[in-house]
Coordinates of C-alpha atoms in Angstrom, one line a residue:
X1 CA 15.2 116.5 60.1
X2 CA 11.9 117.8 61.6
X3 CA 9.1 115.6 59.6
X4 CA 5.6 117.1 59.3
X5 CA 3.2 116.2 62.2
X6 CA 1.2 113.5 59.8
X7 CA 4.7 112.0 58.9
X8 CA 6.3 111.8 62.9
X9 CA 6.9 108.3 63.9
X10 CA 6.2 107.4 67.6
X11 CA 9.8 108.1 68.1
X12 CA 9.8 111.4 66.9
X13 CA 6.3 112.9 69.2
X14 CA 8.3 114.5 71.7
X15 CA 10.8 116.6 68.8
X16 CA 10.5 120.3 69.7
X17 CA 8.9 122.0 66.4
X18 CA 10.4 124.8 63.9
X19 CA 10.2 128.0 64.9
X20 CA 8.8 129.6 62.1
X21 CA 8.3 133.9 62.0
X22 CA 4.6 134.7 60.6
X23 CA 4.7 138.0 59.0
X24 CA 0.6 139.3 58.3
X25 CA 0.6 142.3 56.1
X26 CA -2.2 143.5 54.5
X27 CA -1.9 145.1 51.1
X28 CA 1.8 145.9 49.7
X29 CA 3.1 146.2 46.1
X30 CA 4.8 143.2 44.1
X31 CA 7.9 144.8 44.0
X32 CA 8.6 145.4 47.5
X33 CA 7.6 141.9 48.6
X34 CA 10.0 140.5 46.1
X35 CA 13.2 142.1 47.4
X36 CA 12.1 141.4 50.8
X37 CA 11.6 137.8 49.9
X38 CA 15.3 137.7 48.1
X39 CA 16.9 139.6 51.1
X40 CA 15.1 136.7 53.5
X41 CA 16.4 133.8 51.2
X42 CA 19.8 135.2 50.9
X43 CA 20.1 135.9 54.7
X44 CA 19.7 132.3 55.1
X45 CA 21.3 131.1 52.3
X46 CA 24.3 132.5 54.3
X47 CA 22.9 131.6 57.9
X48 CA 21.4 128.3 57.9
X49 CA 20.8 128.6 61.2
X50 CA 18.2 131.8 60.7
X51 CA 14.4 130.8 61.4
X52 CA 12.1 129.9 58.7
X53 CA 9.5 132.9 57.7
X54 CA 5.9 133.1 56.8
X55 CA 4.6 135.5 55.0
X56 CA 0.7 136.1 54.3
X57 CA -0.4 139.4 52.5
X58 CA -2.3 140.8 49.2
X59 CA -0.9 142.2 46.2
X60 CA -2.6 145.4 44.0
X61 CA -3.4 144.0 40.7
X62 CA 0.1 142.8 38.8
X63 CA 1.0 140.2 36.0
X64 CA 4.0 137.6 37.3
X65 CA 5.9 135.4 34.5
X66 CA 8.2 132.3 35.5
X67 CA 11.4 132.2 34.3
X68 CA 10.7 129.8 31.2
X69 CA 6.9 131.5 30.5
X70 CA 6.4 132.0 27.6
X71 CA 4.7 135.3 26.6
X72 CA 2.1 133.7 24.3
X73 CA -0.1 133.2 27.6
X74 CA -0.6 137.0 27.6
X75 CA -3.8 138.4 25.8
X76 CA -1.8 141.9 25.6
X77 CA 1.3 144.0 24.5
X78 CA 3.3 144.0 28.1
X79 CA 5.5 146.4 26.3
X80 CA 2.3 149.0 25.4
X81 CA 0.2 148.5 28.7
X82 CA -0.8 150.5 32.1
X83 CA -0.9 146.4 33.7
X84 CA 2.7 146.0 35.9
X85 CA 4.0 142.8 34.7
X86 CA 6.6 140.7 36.1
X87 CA 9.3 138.4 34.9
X88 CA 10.4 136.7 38.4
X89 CA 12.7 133.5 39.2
X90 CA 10.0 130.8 40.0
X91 CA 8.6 128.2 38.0
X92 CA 5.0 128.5 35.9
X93 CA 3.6 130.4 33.9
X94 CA 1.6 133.5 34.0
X95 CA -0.7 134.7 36.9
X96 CA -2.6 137.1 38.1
X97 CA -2.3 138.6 41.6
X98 CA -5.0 141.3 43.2
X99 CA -6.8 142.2 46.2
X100 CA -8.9 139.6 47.8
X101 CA -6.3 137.0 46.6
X102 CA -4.1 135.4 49.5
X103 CA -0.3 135.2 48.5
X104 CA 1.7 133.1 51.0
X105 CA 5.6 133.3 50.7
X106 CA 7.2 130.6 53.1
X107 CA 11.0 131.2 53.2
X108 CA 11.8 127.7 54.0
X109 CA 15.1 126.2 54.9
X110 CA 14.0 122.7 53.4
X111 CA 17.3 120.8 55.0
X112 CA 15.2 121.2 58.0
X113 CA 12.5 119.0 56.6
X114 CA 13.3 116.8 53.3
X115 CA 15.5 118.0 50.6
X116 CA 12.9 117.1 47.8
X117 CA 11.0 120.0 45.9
X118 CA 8.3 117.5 44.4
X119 CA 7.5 116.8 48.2
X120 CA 7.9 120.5 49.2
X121 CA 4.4 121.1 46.3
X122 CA 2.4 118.9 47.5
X123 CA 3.1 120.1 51.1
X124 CA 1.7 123.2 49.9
X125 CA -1.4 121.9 48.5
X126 CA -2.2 120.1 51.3
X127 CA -2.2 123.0 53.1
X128 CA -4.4 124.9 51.1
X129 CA -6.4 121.5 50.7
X130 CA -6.8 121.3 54.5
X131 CA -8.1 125.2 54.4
X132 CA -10.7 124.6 52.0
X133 CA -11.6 121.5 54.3
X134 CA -12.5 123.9 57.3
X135 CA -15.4 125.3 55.1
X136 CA -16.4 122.3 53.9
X137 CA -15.0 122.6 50.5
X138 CA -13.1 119.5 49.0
X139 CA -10.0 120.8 47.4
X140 CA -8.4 118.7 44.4
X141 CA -5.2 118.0 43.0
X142 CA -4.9 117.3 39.3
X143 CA -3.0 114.9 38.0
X144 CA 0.8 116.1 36.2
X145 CA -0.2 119.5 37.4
X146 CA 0.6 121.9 40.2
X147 CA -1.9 124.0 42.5
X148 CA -5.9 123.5 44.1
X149 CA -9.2 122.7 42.5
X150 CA -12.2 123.2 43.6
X151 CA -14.9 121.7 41.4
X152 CA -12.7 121.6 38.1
X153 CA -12.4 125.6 38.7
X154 CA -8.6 126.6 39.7
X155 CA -8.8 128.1 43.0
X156 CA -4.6 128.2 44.1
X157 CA -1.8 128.3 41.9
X158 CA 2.0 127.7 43.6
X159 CA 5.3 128.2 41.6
X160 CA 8.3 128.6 44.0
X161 CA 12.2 129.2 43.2
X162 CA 14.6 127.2 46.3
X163 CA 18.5 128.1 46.4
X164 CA 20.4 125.7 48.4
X165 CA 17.1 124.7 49.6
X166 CA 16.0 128.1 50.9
X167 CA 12.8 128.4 49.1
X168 CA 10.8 131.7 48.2
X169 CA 7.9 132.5 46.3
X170 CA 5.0 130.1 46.8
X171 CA 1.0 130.2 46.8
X172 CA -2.0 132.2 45.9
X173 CA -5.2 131.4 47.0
X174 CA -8.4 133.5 45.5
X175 CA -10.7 133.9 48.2
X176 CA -12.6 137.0 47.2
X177 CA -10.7 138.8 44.4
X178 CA -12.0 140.6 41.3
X179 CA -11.7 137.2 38.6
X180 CA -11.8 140.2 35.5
X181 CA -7.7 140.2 35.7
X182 CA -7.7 136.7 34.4
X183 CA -9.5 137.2 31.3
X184 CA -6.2 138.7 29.8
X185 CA -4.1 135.6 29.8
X186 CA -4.5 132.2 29.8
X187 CA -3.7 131.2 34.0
X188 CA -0.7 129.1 34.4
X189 CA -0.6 128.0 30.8
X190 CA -3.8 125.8 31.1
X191 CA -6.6 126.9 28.6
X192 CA -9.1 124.2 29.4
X193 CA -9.7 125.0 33.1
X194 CA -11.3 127.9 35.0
X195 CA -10.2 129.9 37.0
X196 CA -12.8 130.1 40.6
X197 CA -12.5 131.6 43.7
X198 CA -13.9 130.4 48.0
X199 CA -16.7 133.2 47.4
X200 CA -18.1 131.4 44.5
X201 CA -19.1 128.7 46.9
X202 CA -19.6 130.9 50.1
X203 CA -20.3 134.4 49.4
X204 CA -19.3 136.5 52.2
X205 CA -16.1 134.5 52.8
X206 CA -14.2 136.6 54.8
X207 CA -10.1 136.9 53.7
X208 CA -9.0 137.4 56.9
X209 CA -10.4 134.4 59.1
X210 CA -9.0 132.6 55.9
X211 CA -5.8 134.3 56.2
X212 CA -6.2 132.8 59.9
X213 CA -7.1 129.5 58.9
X214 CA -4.0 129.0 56.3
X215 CA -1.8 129.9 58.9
X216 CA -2.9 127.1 61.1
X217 CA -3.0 124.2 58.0
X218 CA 0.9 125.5 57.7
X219 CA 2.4 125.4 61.0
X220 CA 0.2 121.7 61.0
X221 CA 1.5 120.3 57.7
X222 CA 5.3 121.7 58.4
X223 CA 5.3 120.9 62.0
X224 CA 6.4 124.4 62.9
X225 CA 5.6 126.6 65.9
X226 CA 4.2 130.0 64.4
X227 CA 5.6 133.5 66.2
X228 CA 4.3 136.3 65.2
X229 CA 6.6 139.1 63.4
X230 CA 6.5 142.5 63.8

């Protein structure tokens, strides 16, 4: 098992890291990154010997549903709008994804690095945490609750699906998006708690030095060696 760099014991400093592919797209729809996340998870489902896979990119505007959401989270008809909504195989509840948003979908082989999805969220979190850190930005868990706040305002959500311990779906950070999309359904279930974006507190952010800067806080929390995919 290859532990994450803050976890290594002195034992463990010379361990070669993970390989781990790093796929930068820019914008692509939902649909397409969802099969090519399922064919990624099933290829190692079947080859556990595959590399894991990063994948950072932007979505047009589109309504994603876990398994269990419940549709009472949506402010409209899905059934009578022009909105593309989603019913998908991760956990949560509704959320919004558009441009200026930064999705990250690590296909993970967790037997590589502990077998424990409660330790596999707050990996996440801390990586976003330790973004938000390189602008100066304290980032917050909340108790009993899963993603990244930023001055009570919900700045990442995560919901993730793993199948013998291959993990898809993941995070969504807002750096600059559009907030409007969010007004038509209550984000991840929780009424009581905005939803915020990085350009709130640094206008001008730009997505693509951020896009730079989660990639780093991954291969650091993971302890993986990023290549770069075609």
């Amino acid at each position: 098992m290859i532990l994450s760099r803050d976890e290594c014991s002195a034992g463990d400093v010379g361990s070669p890291l993970r390989e781990c592919w790093l796929y930068n797209r820019g914008l692509m729809r939902y649909e397409e990154a969802l099969a090519w996340q399922r064919s990624l998870q099933s290829s190692r489902v079947n080859d556990q010997n595959l590399n894991d896979v990063l994948i950072l990119l932007e979505h047009p505007p589109v309504y994603t549903l876990g398994t269990r959401a419940t549709l009472d989270f949506l402010k409209f008809d899905p059934a009578a709008t022009n909105w593309d909504v989603y019913r998908v195989e991760r956990g949560g509840e509704v959320t919004y994804h558009c441009p200026g948003q930064l999705v990250g979908y690590p296909i993970l082989n967790l037997r590589y690095y502990q077998q424990d999805l409660h330790w596999y969220l707050r990996k996440l979190e801390e990586v976003l945490i330790r973004s938000l850190a390189v602008y100066g930005l304290k980032g917050d868990r909340v108790p009993g609750m899963t993603g990244v706040w930023l001055e009570g305002k919900k700045v990442a959500a995560i919901g993730i699906k793993v199948s013998r311990w291959i993990t898809m779906h993941g995070f969504a950070l807002n750096v600059c998006p559009d907030l409007g999309g969010f007004e038509r359904i209550v984000p991840c279930g929780i009424a009581d708690k905005p939803v915020g974006s990085l350009a709130q507190f640094i206008p001008g952010i730009d997505l693509d030095e951020v896009r730079a800067v989660v990639a780093t806080a991954f291969a650091e929390v993971f302890g993986v060696k990023l290549m770069n995919g075609e």
